[in-house]
PDB file of C-alpha atoms in Angstrom:
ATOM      1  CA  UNK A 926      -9.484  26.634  -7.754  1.00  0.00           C
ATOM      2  CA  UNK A 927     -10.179  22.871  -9.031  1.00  0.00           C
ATOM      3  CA  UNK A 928     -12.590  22.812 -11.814  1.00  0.00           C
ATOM      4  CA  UNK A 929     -15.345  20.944  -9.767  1.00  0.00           C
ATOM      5  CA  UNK A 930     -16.001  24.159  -7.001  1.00  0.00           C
ATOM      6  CA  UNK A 931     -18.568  25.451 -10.344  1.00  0.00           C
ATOM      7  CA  UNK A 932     -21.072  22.866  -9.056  1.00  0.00           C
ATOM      8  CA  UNK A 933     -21.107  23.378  -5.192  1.00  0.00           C
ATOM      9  CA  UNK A 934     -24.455  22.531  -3.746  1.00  0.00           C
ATOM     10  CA  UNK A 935     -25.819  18.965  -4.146  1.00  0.00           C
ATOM     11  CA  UNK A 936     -28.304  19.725  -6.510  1.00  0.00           C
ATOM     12  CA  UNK A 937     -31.395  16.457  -6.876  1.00  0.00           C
ATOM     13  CA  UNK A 938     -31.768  14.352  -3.998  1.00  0.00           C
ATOM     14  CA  UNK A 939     -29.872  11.646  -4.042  1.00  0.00           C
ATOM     15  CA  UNK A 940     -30.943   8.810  -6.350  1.00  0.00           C
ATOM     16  CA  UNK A 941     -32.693   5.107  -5.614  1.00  0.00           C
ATOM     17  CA  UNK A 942     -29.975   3.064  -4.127  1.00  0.00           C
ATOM     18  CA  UNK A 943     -30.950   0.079  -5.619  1.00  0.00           C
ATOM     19  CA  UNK A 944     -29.284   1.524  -8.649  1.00  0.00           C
ATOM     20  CA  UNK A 945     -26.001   1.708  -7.105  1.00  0.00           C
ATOM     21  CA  UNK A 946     -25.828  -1.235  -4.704  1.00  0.00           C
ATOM     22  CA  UNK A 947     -24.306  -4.270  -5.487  1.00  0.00           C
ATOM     23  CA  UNK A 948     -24.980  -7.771  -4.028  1.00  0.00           C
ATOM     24  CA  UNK A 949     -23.920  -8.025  -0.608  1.00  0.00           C
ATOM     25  CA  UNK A 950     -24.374  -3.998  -0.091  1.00  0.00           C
ATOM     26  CA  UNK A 951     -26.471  -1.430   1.356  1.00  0.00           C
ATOM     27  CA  UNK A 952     -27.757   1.675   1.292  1.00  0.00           C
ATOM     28  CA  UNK A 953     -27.212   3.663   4.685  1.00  0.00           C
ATOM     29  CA  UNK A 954     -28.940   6.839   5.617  1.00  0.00           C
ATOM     30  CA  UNK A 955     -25.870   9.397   7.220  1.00  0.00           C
ATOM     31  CA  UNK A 956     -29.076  11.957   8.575  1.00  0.00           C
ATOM     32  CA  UNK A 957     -27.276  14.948   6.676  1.00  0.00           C
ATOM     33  CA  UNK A 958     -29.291  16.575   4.553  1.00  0.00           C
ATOM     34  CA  UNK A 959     -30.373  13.072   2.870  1.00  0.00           C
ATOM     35  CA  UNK A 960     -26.887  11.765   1.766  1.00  0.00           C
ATOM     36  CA  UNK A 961     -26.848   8.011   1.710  1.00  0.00           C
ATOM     37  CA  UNK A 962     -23.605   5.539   1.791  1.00  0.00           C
ATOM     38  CA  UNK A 963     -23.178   2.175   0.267  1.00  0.00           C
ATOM     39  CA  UNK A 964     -22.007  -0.213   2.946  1.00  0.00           C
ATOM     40  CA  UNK A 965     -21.000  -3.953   3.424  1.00  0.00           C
ATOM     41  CA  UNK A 966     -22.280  -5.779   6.529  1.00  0.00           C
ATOM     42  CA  UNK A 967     -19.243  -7.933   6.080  1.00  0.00           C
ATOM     43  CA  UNK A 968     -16.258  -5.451   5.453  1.00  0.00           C
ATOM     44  CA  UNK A 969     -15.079  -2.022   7.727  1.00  0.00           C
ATOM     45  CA  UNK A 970     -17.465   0.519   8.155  1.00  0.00           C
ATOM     46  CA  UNK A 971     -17.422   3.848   9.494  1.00  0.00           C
ATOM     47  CA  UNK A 972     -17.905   4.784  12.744  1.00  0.00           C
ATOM     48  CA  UNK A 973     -18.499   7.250  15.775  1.00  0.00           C
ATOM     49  CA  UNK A 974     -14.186   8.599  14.883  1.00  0.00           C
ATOM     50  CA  UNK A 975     -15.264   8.997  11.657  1.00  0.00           C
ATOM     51  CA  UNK A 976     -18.646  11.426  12.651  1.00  0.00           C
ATOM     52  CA  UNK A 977     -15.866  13.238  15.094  1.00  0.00           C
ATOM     53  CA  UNK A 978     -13.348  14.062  12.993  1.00  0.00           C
ATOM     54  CA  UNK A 979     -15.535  15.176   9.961  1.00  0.00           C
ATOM     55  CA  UNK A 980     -16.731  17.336  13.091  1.00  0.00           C
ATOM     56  CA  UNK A 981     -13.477  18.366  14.031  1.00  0.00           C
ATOM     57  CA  UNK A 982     -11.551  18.878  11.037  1.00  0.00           C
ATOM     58  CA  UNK A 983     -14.393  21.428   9.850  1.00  0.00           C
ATOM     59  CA  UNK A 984     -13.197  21.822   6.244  1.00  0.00           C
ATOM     60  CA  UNK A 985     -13.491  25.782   5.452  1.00  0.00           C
ATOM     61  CA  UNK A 986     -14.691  27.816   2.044  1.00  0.00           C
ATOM     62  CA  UNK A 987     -12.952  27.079  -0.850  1.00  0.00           C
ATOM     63  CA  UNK A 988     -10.573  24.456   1.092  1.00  0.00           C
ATOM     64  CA  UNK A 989      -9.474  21.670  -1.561  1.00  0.00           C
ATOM     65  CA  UNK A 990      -9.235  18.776   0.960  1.00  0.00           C
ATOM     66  CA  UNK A 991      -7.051  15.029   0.470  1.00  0.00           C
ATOM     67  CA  UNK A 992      -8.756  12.075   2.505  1.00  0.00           C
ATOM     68  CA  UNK A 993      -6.343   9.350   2.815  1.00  0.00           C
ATOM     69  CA  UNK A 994      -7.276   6.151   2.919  1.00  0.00           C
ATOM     70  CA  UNK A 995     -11.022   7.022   2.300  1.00  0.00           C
ATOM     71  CA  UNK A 996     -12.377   3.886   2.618  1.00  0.00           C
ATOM     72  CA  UNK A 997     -16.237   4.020   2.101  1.00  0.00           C
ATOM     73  CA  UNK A 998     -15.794   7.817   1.442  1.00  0.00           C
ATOM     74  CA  UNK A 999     -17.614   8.845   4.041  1.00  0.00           C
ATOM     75  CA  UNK A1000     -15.570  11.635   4.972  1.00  0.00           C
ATOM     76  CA  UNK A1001     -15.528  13.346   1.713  1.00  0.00           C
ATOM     77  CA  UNK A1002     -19.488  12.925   1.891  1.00  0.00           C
ATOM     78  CA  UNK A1003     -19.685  14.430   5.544  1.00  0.00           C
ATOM     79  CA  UNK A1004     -17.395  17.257   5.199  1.00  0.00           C
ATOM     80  CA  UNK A1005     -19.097  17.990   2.004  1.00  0.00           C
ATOM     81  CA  UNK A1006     -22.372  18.658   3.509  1.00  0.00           C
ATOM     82  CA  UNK A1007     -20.775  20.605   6.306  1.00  0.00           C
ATOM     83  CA  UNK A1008     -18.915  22.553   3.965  1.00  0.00           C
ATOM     84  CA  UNK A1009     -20.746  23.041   0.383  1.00  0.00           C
ATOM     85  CA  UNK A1010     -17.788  25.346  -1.027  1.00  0.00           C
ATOM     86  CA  UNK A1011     -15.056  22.779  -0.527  1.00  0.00           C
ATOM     87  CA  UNK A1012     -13.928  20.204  -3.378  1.00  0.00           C
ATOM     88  CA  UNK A1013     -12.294  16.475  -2.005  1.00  0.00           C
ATOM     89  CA  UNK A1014      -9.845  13.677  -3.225  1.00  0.00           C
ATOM     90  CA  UNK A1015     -10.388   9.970  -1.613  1.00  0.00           C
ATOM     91  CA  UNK A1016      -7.556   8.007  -1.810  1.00  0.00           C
ATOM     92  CA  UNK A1017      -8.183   4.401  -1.231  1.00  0.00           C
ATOM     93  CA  UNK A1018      -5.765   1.245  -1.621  1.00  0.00           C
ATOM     94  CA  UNK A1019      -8.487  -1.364  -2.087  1.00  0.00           C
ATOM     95  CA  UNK A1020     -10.033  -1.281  -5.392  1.00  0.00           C
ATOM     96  CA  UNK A1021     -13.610  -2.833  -4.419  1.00  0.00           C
ATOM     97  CA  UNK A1022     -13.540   0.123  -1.489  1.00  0.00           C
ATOM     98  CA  UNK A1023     -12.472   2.565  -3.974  1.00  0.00           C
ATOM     99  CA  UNK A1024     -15.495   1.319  -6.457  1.00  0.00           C
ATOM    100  CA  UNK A1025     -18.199   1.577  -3.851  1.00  0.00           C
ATOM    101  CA  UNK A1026     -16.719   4.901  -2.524  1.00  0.00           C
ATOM    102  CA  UNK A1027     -17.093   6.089  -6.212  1.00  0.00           C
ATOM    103  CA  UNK A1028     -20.809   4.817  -6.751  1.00  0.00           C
ATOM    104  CA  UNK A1029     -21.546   6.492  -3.468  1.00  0.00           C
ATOM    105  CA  UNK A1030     -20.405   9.980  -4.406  1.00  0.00           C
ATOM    106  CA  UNK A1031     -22.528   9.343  -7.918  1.00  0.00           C
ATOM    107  CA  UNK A1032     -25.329   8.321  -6.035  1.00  0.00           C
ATOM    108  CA  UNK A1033     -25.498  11.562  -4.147  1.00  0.00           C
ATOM    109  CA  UNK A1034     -25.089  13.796  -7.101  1.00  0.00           C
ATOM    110  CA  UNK A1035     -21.871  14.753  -5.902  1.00  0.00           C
ATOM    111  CA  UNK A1036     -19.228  13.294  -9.196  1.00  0.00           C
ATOM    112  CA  UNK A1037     -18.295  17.738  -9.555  1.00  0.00           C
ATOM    113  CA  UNK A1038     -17.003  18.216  -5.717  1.00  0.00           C
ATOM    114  CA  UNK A1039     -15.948  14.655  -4.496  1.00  0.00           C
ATOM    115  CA  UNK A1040     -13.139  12.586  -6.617  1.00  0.00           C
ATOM    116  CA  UNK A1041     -12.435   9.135  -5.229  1.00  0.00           C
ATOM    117  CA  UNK A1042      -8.498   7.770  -6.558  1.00  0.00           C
ATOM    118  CA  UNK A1043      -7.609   3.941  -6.376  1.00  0.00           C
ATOM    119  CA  UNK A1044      -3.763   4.351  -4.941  1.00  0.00           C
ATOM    120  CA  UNK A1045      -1.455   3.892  -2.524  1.00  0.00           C
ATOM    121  CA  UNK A1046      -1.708   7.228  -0.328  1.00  0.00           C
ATOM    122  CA  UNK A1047       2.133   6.775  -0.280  1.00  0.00           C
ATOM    123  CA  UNK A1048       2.032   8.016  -4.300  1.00  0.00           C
ATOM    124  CA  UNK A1049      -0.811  10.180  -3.800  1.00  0.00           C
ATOM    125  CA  UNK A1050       1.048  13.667  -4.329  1.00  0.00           C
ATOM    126  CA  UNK A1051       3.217  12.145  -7.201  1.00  0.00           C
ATOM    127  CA  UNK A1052      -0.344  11.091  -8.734  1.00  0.00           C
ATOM    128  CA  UNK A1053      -2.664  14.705  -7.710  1.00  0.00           C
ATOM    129  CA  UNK A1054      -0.124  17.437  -6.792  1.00  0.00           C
ATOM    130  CA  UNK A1055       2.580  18.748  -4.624  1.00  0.00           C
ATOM    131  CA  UNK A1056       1.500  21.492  -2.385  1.00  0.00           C
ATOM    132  CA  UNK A1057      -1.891  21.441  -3.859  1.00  0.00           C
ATOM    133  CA  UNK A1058      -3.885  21.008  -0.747  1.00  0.00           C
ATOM    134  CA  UNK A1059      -5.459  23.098   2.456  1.00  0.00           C
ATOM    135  CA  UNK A1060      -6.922  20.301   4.071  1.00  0.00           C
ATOM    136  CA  UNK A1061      -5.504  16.643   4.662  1.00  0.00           C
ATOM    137  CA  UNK A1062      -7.575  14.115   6.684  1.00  0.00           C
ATOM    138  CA  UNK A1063      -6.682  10.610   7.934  1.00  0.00           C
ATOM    139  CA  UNK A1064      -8.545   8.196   9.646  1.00  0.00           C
ATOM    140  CA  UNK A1065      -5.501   5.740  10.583  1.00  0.00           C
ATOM    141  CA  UNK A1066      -5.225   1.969  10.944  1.00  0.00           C
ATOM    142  CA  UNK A1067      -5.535   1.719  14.529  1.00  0.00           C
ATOM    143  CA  UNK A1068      -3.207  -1.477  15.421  1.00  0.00           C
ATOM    144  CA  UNK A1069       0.392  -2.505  15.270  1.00  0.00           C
ATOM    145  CA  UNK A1070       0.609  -6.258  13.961  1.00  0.00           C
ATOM    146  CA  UNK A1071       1.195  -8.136  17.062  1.00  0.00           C
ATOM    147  CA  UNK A1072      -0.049  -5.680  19.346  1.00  0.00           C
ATOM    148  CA  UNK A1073      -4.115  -6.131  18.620  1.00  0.00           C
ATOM    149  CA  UNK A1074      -5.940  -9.456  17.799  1.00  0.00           C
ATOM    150  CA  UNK A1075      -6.103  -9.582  13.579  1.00  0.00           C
ATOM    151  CA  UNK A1076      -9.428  -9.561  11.977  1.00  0.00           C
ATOM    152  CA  UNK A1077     -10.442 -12.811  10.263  1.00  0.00           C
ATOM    153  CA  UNK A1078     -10.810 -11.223   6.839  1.00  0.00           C
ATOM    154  CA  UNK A1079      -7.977  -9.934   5.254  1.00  0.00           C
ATOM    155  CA  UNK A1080     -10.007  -6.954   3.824  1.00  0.00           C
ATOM    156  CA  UNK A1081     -11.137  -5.739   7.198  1.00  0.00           C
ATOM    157  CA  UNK A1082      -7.490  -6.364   8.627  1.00  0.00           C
ATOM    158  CA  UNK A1083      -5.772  -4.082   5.667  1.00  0.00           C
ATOM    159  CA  UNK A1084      -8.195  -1.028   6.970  1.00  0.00           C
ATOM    160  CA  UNK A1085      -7.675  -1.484  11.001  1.00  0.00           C
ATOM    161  CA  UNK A1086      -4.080  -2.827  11.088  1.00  0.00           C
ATOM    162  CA  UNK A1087      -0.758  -0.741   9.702  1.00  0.00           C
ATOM    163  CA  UNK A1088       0.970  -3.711   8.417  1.00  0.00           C
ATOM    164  CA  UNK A1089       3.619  -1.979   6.179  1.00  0.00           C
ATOM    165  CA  UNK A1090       2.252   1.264   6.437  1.00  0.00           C
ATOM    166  CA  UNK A1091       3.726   3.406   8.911  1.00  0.00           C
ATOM    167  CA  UNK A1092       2.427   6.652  10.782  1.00  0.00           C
ATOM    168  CA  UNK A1093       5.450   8.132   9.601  1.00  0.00           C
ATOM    169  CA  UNK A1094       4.622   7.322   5.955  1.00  0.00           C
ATOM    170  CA  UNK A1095       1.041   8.687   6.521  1.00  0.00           C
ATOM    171  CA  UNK A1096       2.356  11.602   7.964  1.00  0.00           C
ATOM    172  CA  UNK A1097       4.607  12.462   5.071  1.00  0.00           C
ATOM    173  CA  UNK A1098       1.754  11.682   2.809  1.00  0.00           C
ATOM    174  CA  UNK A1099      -0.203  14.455   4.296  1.00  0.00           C
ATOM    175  CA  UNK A1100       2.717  16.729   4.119  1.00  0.00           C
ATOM    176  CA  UNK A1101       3.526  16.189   0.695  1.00  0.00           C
ATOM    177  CA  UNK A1102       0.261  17.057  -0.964  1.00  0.00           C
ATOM    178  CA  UNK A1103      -0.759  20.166   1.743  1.00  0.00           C
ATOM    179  CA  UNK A1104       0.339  23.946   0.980  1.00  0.00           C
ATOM    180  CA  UNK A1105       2.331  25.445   2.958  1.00  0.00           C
ATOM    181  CA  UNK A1106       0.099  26.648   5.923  1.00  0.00           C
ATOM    182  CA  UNK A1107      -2.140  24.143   5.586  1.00  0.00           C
ATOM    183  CA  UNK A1108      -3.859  21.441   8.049  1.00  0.00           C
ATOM    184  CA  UNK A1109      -3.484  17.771   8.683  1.00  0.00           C
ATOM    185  CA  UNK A1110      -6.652  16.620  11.300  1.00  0.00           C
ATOM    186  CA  UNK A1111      -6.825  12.969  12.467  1.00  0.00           C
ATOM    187  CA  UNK A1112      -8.393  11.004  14.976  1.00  0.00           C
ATOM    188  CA  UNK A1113      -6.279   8.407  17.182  1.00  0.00           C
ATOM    189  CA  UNK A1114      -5.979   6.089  20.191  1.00  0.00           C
ATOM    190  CA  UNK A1115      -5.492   8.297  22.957  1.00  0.00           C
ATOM    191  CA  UNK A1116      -2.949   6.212  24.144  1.00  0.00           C
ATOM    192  CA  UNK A1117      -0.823   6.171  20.874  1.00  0.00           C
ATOM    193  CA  UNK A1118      -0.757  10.208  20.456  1.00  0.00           C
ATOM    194  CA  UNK A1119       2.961  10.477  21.400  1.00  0.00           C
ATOM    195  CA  UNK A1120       3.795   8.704  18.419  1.00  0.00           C
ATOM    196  CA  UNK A1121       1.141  10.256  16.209  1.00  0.00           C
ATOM    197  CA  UNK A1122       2.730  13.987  16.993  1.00  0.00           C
ATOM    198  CA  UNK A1123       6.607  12.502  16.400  1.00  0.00           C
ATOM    199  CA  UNK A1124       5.792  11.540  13.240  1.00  0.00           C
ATOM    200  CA  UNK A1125       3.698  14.381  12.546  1.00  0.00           C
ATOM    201  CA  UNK A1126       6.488  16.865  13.683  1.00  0.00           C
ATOM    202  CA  UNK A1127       9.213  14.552  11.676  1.00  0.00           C
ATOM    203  CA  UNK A1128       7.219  15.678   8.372  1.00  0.00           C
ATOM    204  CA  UNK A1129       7.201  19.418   9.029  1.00  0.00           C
ATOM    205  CA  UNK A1130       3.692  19.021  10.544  1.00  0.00           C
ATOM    206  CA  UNK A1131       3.535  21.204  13.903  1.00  0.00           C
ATOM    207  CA  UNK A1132       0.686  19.322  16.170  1.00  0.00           C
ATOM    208  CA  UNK A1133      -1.924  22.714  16.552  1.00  0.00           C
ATOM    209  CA  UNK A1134      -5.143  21.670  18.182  1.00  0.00           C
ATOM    210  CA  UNK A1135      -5.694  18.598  20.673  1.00  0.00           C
ATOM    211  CA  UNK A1136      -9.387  17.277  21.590  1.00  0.00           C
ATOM    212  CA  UNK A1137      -9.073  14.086  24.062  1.00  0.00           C
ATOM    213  CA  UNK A1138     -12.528  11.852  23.764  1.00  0.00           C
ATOM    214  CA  UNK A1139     -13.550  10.088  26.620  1.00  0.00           C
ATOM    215  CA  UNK A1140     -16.417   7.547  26.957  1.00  0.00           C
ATOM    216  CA  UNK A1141     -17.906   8.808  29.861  1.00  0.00           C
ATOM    217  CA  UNK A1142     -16.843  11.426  32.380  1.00  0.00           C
ATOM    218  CA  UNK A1143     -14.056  10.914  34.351  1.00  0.00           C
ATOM    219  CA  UNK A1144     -13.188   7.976  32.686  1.00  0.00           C
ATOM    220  CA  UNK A1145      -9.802   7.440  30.657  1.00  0.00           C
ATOM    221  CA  UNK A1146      -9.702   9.151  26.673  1.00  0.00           C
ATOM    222  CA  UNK A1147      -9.829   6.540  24.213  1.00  0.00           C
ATOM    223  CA  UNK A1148      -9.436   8.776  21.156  1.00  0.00           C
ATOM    224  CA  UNK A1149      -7.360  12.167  20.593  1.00  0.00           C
ATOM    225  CA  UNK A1150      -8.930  14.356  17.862  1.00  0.00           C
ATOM    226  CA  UNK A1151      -5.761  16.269  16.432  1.00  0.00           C
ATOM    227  CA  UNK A1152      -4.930  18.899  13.779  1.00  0.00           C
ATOM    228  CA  UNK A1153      -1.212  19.974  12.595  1.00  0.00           C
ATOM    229  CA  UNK A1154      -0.019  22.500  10.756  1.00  0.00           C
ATOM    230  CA  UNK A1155       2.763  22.535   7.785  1.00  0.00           C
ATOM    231  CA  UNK A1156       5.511  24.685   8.587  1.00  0.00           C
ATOM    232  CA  UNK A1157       3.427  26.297  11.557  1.00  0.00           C
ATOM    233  CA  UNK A1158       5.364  27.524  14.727  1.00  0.00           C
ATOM    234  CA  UNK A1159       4.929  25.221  18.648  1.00  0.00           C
ATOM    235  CA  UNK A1160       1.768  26.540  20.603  1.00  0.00           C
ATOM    236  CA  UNK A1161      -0.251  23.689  21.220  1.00  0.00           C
ATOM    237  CA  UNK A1162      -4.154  24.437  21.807  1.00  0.00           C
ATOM    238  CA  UNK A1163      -5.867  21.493  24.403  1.00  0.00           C
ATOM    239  CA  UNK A1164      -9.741  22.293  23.371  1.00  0.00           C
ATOM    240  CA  UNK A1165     -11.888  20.862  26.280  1.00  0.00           C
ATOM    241  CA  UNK A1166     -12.512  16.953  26.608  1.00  0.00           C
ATOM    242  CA  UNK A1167     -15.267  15.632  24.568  1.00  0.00           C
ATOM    243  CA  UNK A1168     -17.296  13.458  26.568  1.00  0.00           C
ATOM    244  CA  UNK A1169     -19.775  10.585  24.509  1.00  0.00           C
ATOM    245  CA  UNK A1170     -21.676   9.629  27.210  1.00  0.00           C
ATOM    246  CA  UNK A1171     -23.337  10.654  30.270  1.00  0.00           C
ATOM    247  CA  UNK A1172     -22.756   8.899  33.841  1.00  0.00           C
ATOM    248  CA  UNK A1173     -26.271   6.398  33.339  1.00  0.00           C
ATOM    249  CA  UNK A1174     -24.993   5.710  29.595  1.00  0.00           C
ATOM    250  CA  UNK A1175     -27.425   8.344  27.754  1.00  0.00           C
ATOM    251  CA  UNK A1176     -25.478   9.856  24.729  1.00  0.00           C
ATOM    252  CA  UNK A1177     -24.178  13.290  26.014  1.00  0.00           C
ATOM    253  CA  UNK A1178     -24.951  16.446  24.675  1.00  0.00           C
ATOM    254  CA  UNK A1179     -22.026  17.022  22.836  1.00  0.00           C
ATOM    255  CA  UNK A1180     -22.327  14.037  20.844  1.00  0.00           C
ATOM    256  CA  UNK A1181     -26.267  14.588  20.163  1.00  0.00           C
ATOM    257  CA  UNK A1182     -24.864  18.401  18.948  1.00  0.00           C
ATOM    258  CA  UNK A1183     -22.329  16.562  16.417  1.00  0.00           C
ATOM    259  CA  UNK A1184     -24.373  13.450  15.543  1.00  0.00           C
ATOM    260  CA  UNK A1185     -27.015  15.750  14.764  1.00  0.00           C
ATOM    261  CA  UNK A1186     -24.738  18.015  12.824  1.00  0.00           C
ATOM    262  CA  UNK A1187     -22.453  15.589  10.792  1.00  0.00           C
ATOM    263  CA  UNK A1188     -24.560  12.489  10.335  1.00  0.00           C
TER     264      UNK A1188
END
């Protein structure tokens, strides 16, 4: 087991913000057991897919789990409270996101579970470890170039769009640094899951567990919830629809359960 599992609870609260924010950041409570997140108003921030798939993926004792393209971290930081006996690896291209990510994690007391890497994910397992994984997340760029209107700033547009980086590329990423046996959850566009599980399959990653989310009920998924396994055999598992909101707009109970739970 990686060296950092011998400090597995939090420990202190986490520390004054202040002393971790720079100018243009803040400090955002994530209502889980008092972890906080450094943010910028102007750049990508997390959102309800991130909450469902730290939710869904539901890291397990003693997994050692890869979050690619980690962004803000705050994947590593959910999963971590869900799941005190698990150690995590961010992997973020942009070194600014990478920095905050890092003064995040030392801001919760977290520096001995949570490790956060400034790389391409496409090097990733060359840089951390073949095989060395149980757990892979991903949070994808949602967008084709061409197909969705760009974001004015380029560092927004290099987390939302794929540009060069292909699902295929991400799903070979994931395959690379997982064990034998071991998972690969994401979150998608409904609408794109097709290609997400022919990529997935074209890296040895056999789609396991299916969660459509829709908006309200009755209405059309927007996001698929999805978890593959590496070398595992074809029986697909459709869990029940996960429905955000109720018919008059009230959050639904399911989502109260997991926003409750996760952030």
């Amino acid at each position: 087991m990686d060296g950092r599992a011998n400090n597995l609870t939090n420990g202190a609260e986490p520390q004054n913000g202040s002393a971790f924010a720079h100018p243009g950041e803040r400090v955002d409570d994530l209502r889980r057991g008092g972890l906080k997140i450094l943010q910028r108003p102007d750049r990508f921030r997390f959102g309800t897919d991130s909450v469902l798939l730290a939710h869904f993926a539901a890291p397990r004792k003693g997994d050692r789990v890869a979050d690619l393209g980690t962004g803000s971290g705050v994947l590593c930081l959910l999963m971590s409270a869900r799941q005190p006996q698990a150690v995590f690896d961010g992997v973020e291209v942009q070194a600014d996101m990478a920095d905050m990510a890092r003064r995040s994690v030392a801001m919760n007391h977290l520096e001995a579970r949570i490790r956060i890497h400034h790389m391409d994910m496409r090097r990733a397992a060359a840089e951390l470890g073949y095989g060395g994984y149980t757990l892979v997340v991903c949070n994808p760029p949602y967008s084709q170039p061409g197909r969705a209107i760009a974001s004015a700033q380029a560092a927004v547009s290099l987390a939302r769009h794929q540009g060069e980086l292909a699902l295929e590329e991400i799903a070979l990423s994931g395959a690379q640094l997982l064990k034998n046996g071991g998972r690969m959850a994401l979150v998608y566009p409904a609408a794109g899951l097709l290609d997400l599980m022919w990529a997935l399959r074209e890296a040895r990653l056999e789609p396991k567990r299916i969660q459509l989310v829709q908006d309200r009920p009755g209405a059309q998924p927007k996001l698929a919830l999805l978890d593959a396994v590496k070398g595992g055999g074809s029986q697909l598992h459709w869990l029940p629809p996960l429905v955000l909101r109720e018919a008059d707009g009230s959050w639904s109970g399911q989502w109260r359960e997991i926003y409750g739970e996760e952030a």
